[in-house]
Amino acid sequence: MEPTTAMPDLIDQLRGCGITPTKQRITIADVLFQKKQHVSADQLLEIVRREDATVSRATVYNTLNLFLNKKLIKALIIDKSKVVYDTNTSIHHHIYNVETGELTDVSPEDLGLSELPQLPSGFEVEGTDVVIRVRRTHST
Amino acid sequence: MEPTTAMPDLIDQLRGCGITPTKQRITIADVLFQKKQHVSADQLLEIVRREDATVSRATVYNTLNLFLNKKLIKALIIDKSKVVYDTNTSIHHHIYNVETGELTDVSPEDLGLSELPQLPSGFEVEGTDVVIRVRRTHST
DNA sequence: TTGGGTGCAAACTATTTGCATTCGA
DNA sequence: TCGAATGCAAATAGTTTGCACCCAA
């Protein structure tokens, strides 16, 4: 892979967000947005290193935080010490298979969560996190 | 406070759950269920130590996990590394004030989240976590 | 009495940070 | 070139664990 010469779209996108497109950041962005999925920092580090073995754990964390600040990704807290990063930044929710760890997106409409409770006036909703934990019904 | 002689209800409740009511566990349960609120492990340790200075951090964690297993409390993950424990074990959701850290309960009815998305058959819902993050609208 | 519970400190996991080196523009 | 970005390792925060001592039954 030749990150600096290849995938100019990705580079432009980063630049457009005011992010200096370094080799590691491009590789990380490539993995994140290519394999559009929910990844933990550790999984991300592992995958990224398959493409560029020189990327450090610190850089992965720094880059994730950078992308978070720039709203390129969302952090998703699934469980105590189980954080995954989501490249889908539109409003949506999640179904979490507690047995397999599999995560599925749910659109707000499918949730019937159109109506929020009336908040005390003077407050605004910053975001709503919904995680539906499911498991396979065991016919045991 | 004389935990072993006072509050026999609490002791009976613990015993009823198959929990040996030790001095520390009674104090912790007292704090948790008296000040019916959402507390972090650290806050809990601090409050508990005001009643009994000899309680160790490890015991607080061990007891919280014990109570969790016995379904006496629920863990509530609010933010990356921000876990609070909730003595309200009925189905309900939360409004989180991101500025003050204040947590408010919301009943499922108030959320209009009566309808869950149809899951693939063979799955059952284990639980649904909803956190609505709010902030005061700044009239700046 | 005695096995489970506790306190302490060390271990562990996930993440952040300080600093010297390297790289992009 | 030169400041920003990186890698490394050490630091930090939150939680768990091993082990000797202690206490509830």
Coordinates of C-alpha atoms (C1' of nucleotides) in Angstrom, one line a residue:
Chain A
M1 CA 0.0 0.0 0.0
E2 CA 1.2 3.5 -0.8
P3 CA -1.0 5.6 1.4
T4 CA 0.4 9.0 0.4
T5 CA -0.1 8.4 -3.3
A6 CA -3.1 6.2 -3.2
M7 CA -6.7 6.9 -2.0
P8 CA -6.7 10.7 -2.6
D9 CA -10.4 10.8 -1.5
L10 CA -9.5 9.7 2.0
I11 CA -6.6 12.2 2.2
D12 CA -8.9 15.0 1.0
Q13 CA -11.5 14.0 3.5
L14 CA -9.0 14.2 6.3
R15 CA -7.6 17.5 5.0
G16 CA -11.1 18.8 4.7
C17 CA -11.5 18.2 8.5
G18 CA -8.3 20.0 9.2
I19 CA -6.4 16.8 9.9
T20 CA -2.9 16.5 8.6
P21 CA -2.9 13.3 6.7
T22 CA 0.0 11.4 7.9
K23 CA 0.9 7.8 6.9
Q24 CA -0.5 6.3 10.1
R25 CA -3.6 8.4 10.1
I26 CA -4.4 7.4 6.5
T27 CA -3.9 3.8 7.3
I28 CA -6.1 4.0 10.3
A29 CA -8.8 6.0 8.5
D30 CA -8.6 3.4 5.7
V31 CA -9.2 0.5 8.0
L32 CA -12.0 2.4 9.9
F33 CA -13.9 3.5 6.8
Q34 CA -13.1 0.6 4.5
K35 CA -14.1 -2.1 6.9
K36 CA -17.1 0.1 8.0
Q37 CA -17.7 -1.6 11.2
H38 CA -17.6 -1.4 14.9
V39 CA -14.0 -1.9 16.2
S40 CA -12.3 -1.6 19.5
A41 CA -9.0 0.2 19.9
D42 CA -7.2 -3.2 20.2
Q43 CA -8.9 -4.7 17.1
L44 CA -8.1 -1.6 15.2
L45 CA -4.4 -1.7 16.2
E46 CA -4.2 -5.3 15.2
I47 CA -5.8 -4.7 11.8
V48 CA -3.9 -1.5 11.1
R49 CA -0.6 -3.3 11.9
R50 CA -1.3 -5.9 9.2
E51 CA -1.1 -3.0 6.8
D52 CA 1.6 -1.0 8.5
A53 CA 3.5 -2.8 11.2
T54 CA 5.1 0.4 12.5
V55 CA 1.9 2.0 14.0
S56 CA 2.0 2.3 17.7
R57 CA -0.8 1.8 20.2
A58 CA -0.5 5.4 21.4
T59 CA -1.0 6.6 17.8
V60 CA -4.1 4.6 17.4
Y61 CA -5.6 6.1 20.6
N62 CA -4.5 9.6 19.7
T63 CA -5.9 9.2 16.2
L64 CA -9.2 7.8 17.5
N65 CA -9.5 10.8 19.9
L66 CA -8.7 13.1 17.1
F67 CA -11.3 11.6 14.9
L68 CA -13.8 11.7 17.7
N69 CA -13.2 15.4 18.3
K70 CA -13.6 16.0 14.6
K71 CA -16.9 14.0 14.7
L72 CA -15.6 11.5 12.1
I73 CA -16.5 8.6 14.3
K74 CA -18.6 7.9 17.4
A75 CA -17.6 6.1 20.6
L76 CA -19.9 3.4 21.6
I77 CA -19.8 2.1 25.2
I78 CA -21.2 -1.4 25.2
D79 CA -20.0 -2.8 28.5
K80 CA -17.8 -2.0 31.4
S81 CA -14.4 -1.6 29.6
K82 CA -15.8 -2.5 26.2
V83 CA -15.7 0.5 23.9
V84 CA -16.0 0.3 20.2
Y85 CA -15.8 3.0 17.6
D86 CA -18.5 3.5 15.0
T87 CA -18.0 5.1 11.6
N88 CA -21.7 5.6 11.3
T89 CA -22.1 9.1 12.8
S90 CA -25.8 9.5 11.9
I91 CA -28.3 9.0 14.7
H92 CA -28.9 5.4 15.2
H93 CA -28.9 2.7 17.9
H94 CA -27.6 -0.7 18.5
I95 CA -28.5 -4.3 19.1
Y96 CA -25.7 -6.1 21.0
N97 CA -25.5 -9.9 21.0
V98 CA -24.1 -10.6 24.5
E99 CA -23.0 -14.0 23.5
T100 CA -21.1 -13.3 20.3
G101 CA -20.4 -9.6 20.8
E102 CA -22.0 -8.9 17.4
L103 CA -23.3 -5.3 17.0
T104 CA -26.1 -4.4 14.6
D105 CA -27.4 -0.9 13.8
V106 CA -31.0 0.0 14.4
S107 CA -32.5 3.2 12.9
P108 CA -34.5 5.4 15.4
E109 CA -37.7 4.7 13.4
D110 CA -37.4 1.0 14.0
L111 CA -37.2 1.7 17.7
G112 CA -40.4 3.6 18.0
L113 CA -38.4 6.0 20.1
S114 CA -39.8 9.0 18.3
E115 CA -41.1 10.7 21.4
L116 CA -38.6 11.7 24.0
P117 CA -39.8 12.6 27.4
Q118 CA -40.4 16.3 27.9
L119 CA -37.3 17.6 29.5
P120 CA -37.4 20.4 32.0
S121 CA -37.3 23.6 29.8
G122 CA -33.9 25.1 29.3
F123 CA -32.4 21.7 28.5
E124 CA -31.5 20.3 25.1
V125 CA -30.8 16.7 24.1
E126 CA -27.2 16.2 23.1
G127 CA -27.7 12.6 22.1
T128 CA -29.5 9.4 23.0
D129 CA -27.7 6.1 23.4
V130 CA -29.7 3.0 23.1
V131 CA -28.2 -0.5 23.4
I132 CA -30.5 -3.5 23.2
R133 CA -28.8 -6.5 24.7
V134 CA -30.0 -9.7 23.1
R135 CA -29.1 -13.4 23.3
R136 CA -30.2 -16.5 21.4
T137 CA -33.2 -18.2 23.2
H138 CA -31.8 -21.5 24.3
S139 CA -34.2 -24.3 23.6
T140 CA -32.4 -26.4 26.2
Chain B
M1 CA -23.9 2.7 64.1
E2 CA -24.3 -0.8 65.3
P3 CA -24.8 -2.7 62.1
T4 CA -25.1 -6.2 63.5
T5 CA -27.8 -5.2 66.0
A6 CA -29.5 -2.4 64.1
M7 CA -31.5 -2.6 60.9
P8 CA -32.6 -6.2 61.0
D9 CA -34.6 -5.7 57.8
L10 CA -31.5 -5.0 55.8
I11 CA -29.8 -8.1 57.3
D12 CA -32.8 -10.2 56.6
Q13 CA -32.9 -9.0 53.0
L14 CA -29.2 -9.9 52.5
R15 CA -29.7 -13.3 54.2
G16 CA -32.7 -13.8 52.0
C17 CA -30.5 -13.4 48.9
G18 CA -28.0 -16.0 50.3
I19 CA -25.5 -13.3 51.3
T20 CA -23.7 -13.6 54.6
P21 CA -24.4 -10.3 56.3
T22 CA -21.0 -9.1 57.4
K23 CA -20.3 -5.8 59.0
Q24 CA -18.9 -4.3 55.8
R25 CA -21.6 -5.6 53.6
I26 CA -24.3 -4.3 55.9
T27 CA -22.7 -0.8 55.9
I28 CA -22.4 -0.9 52.1
A29 CA -26.0 -2.1 51.7
D30 CA -27.2 0.6 54.1
V31 CA -25.5 3.4 52.2
L32 CA -26.6 2.0 48.8
F33 CA -30.3 1.5 49.7
Q34 CA -30.7 4.4 52.2
K35 CA -29.3 7.0 49.9
K36 CA -31.1 5.4 47.1
Q37 CA -29.1 7.0 44.3
H38 CA -26.6 6.4 41.6
V39 CA -23.2 6.1 43.1
S40 CA -19.8 5.2 41.6
A41 CA -17.5 2.8 43.3
D42 CA -15.3 5.6 44.5
Q43 CA -18.2 7.7 45.9
L44 CA -19.5 4.6 47.6
L45 CA -16.2 3.9 49.2
E46 CA -15.9 7.4 50.4
I47 CA -19.4 7.5 51.9
V48 CA -19.1 4.0 53.5
R49 CA -15.8 5.0 55.1
R50 CA -17.6 7.9 56.9
E51 CA -19.6 5.2 58.6
D52 CA -16.9 2.6 59.0
A53 CA -13.4 3.7 58.2
T54 CA -12.0 0.2 58.0
V55 CA -13.8 -0.8 54.8
S56 CA -11.3 -1.4 52.0
R57 CA -11.6 -0.5 48.3
A58 CA -11.4 -4.2 47.4
T59 CA -14.3 -5.1 49.6
V60 CA -16.4 -2.3 48.0
Y61 CA -15.7 -3.8 44.6
N62 CA -16.2 -7.3 45.7
T63 CA -19.5 -6.4 47.4
L64 CA -20.7 -4.5 44.4
N65 CA -20.0 -7.5 42.2
L66 CA -21.7 -9.8 44.7
F67 CA -24.8 -7.5 44.7
L68 CA -24.7 -7.3 40.9
N69 CA -24.7 -11.1 40.7
K70 CA -27.6 -11.3 43.1
K71 CA -29.5 -8.7 41.1
L72 CA -29.8 -6.4 44.1
I73 CA -28.3 -3.5 42.0
K74 CA -27.7 -2.7 38.4
A75 CA -24.5 -1.3 36.8
L76 CA -25.0 1.8 34.6
I77 CA -22.4 2.7 32.1
I78 CA -22.7 6.4 31.5
D79 CA -19.4 7.3 29.9
K80 CA -16.1 5.9 29.1
S81 CA -14.8 4.9 32.6
K82 CA -17.9 6.3 34.4
V83 CA -19.8 3.5 35.9
V84 CA -22.5 4.0 38.5
Y85 CA -24.5 1.5 40.5
D86 CA -28.3 1.8 40.6
T87 CA -30.5 0.4 43.4
N88 CA -33.5 0.7 41.2
T89 CA -33.6 -2.7 39.5
S90 CA -36.9 -2.3 37.7
I91 CA -36.9 -1.5 34.0
H92 CA -36.2 2.1 33.6
H93 CA -33.9 4.5 31.7
H94 CA -31.9 7.6 32.4
I95 CA -31.4 11.2 31.6
Y96 CA -27.8 12.2 32.1
N97 CA -26.8 15.9 32.5
V98 CA -23.4 16.0 30.9
E99 CA -22.5 19.2 32.6
T100 CA -23.4 18.3 36.2
G101 CA -23.2 14.6 36.0
E102 CA -26.8 14.4 37.5
L103 CA -28.8 11.3 36.6
T104 CA -32.5 11.1 36.5
D105 CA -34.7 8.0 36.1
V106 CA -37.2 7.8 33.2
S107 CA -39.9 5.2 33.1
P108 CA -40.2 3.2 29.8
E109 CA -43.7 4.6 29.2
D110 CA -42.3 8.2 29.2
L111 CA -39.9 7.2 26.5
G112 CA -42.5 5.9 24.1
L113 CA -40.1 3.0 23.6
S114 CA -42.8 0.4 24.0
E115 CA -42.1 -1.1 20.6
L116 CA -38.9 -2.8 20.1
P117 CA -37.7 -3.6 16.6
Q118 CA -38.6 -7.1 15.6
L119 CA -35.6 -9.2 16.3
P120 CA -34.6 -12.1 14.2
S121 CA -36.6 -15.0 15.6
G122 CA -34.7 -17.2 18.1
F123 CA -33.5 -14.1 20.0
E124 CA -34.7 -12.7 23.2
V125 CA -34.0 -9.3 24.7
E126 CA -32.0 -9.4 27.9
G127 CA -32.2 -5.7 28.6
T128 CA -32.3 -2.3 27.0
D129 CA -30.1 0.5 28.1
V130 CA -31.1 4.0 27.2
V131 CA -29.2 7.1 28.2
I132 CA -30.4 10.5 27.1
R133 CA -27.5 13.0 27.4
V134 CA -28.8 16.5 28.0
R135 CA -27.3 19.9 28.7
R136 CA -28.6 23.3 29.6
T137 CA -29.3 25.4 26.5
H138 CA -26.8 28.2 26.7
S139 CA -28.5 31.5 25.8
T140 CA -25.1 32.9 25.0
Chain C
dT1 C1' -13.7 -23.9 65.7
dT2 C1' -13.5 -23.0 60.8
dG3 C1' -14.6 -21.7 56.2
dG4 C1' -15.9 -17.7 54.1
dG5 C1' -14.9 -12.6 54.2
dT6 C1' -11.6 -8.9 54.5
dG7 C1' -7.6 -5.8 54.1
dC8 C1' -3.6 -4.9 51.9
dA9 C1' -0.6 -4.7 48.2
dA10 C1' 0.5 -6.3 43.9
dA11 C1' -1.3 -7.4 39.4
dC12 C1' -3.9 -6.2 35.5
dT13 C1' -6.4 -3.8 31.6
dA14 C1' -7.4 0.2 29.1
dT15 C1' -5.9 4.6 28.1
dT16 C1' -3.0 8.8 28.5
dT17 C1' 1.3 11.4 28.6
dG18 C1' 6.3 13.0 28.4
dC19 C1' 10.1 13.2 25.6
dA20 C1' 13.4 12.3 22.0
dT21 C1' 13.1 11.3 17.2
dT22 C1' 11.0 11.5 12.6
dC23 C1' 8.2 13.3 9.0
dG24 C1' 5.0 16.2 6.1
dA25 C1' 4.5 20.6 3.8
Chain D
dT1 C1' 13.7 23.6 7.6
dC2 C1' 10.6 23.3 11.5
dG3 C1' 6.7 22.4 14.0
dA4 C1' 3.6 18.8 14.2
dA5 C1' 3.1 13.7 14.6
dT6 C1' 5.0 9.4 16.2
dG7 C1' 7.0 5.6 19.0
dC8 C1' 8.3 4.1 23.1
dA9 C1' 7.9 3.5 27.8
dA10 C1' 6.4 5.2 31.9
dA11 C1' 2.3 7.0 34.2
dT12 C1' -2.4 6.8 35.4
dA13 C1' -7.2 5.2 36.5
dG14 C1' -10.2 1.7 37.5
dT15 C1' -10.7 -2.9 38.9
dT16 C1' -9.3 -7.7 40.2
dT17 C1' -6.6 -11.1 42.6
dG18 C1' -3.4 -13.7 46.0
dC19 C1' -2.6 -14.4 50.5
dA20 C1' -2.4 -14.0 55.5
dC21 C1' -5.5 -12.7 59.1
dC22 C1' -10.2 -12.2 61.1
dC23 C1' -14.9 -12.9 62.2
dA24 C1' -19.9 -14.8 61.8
dA25 C1' -22.2 -19.0 62.6

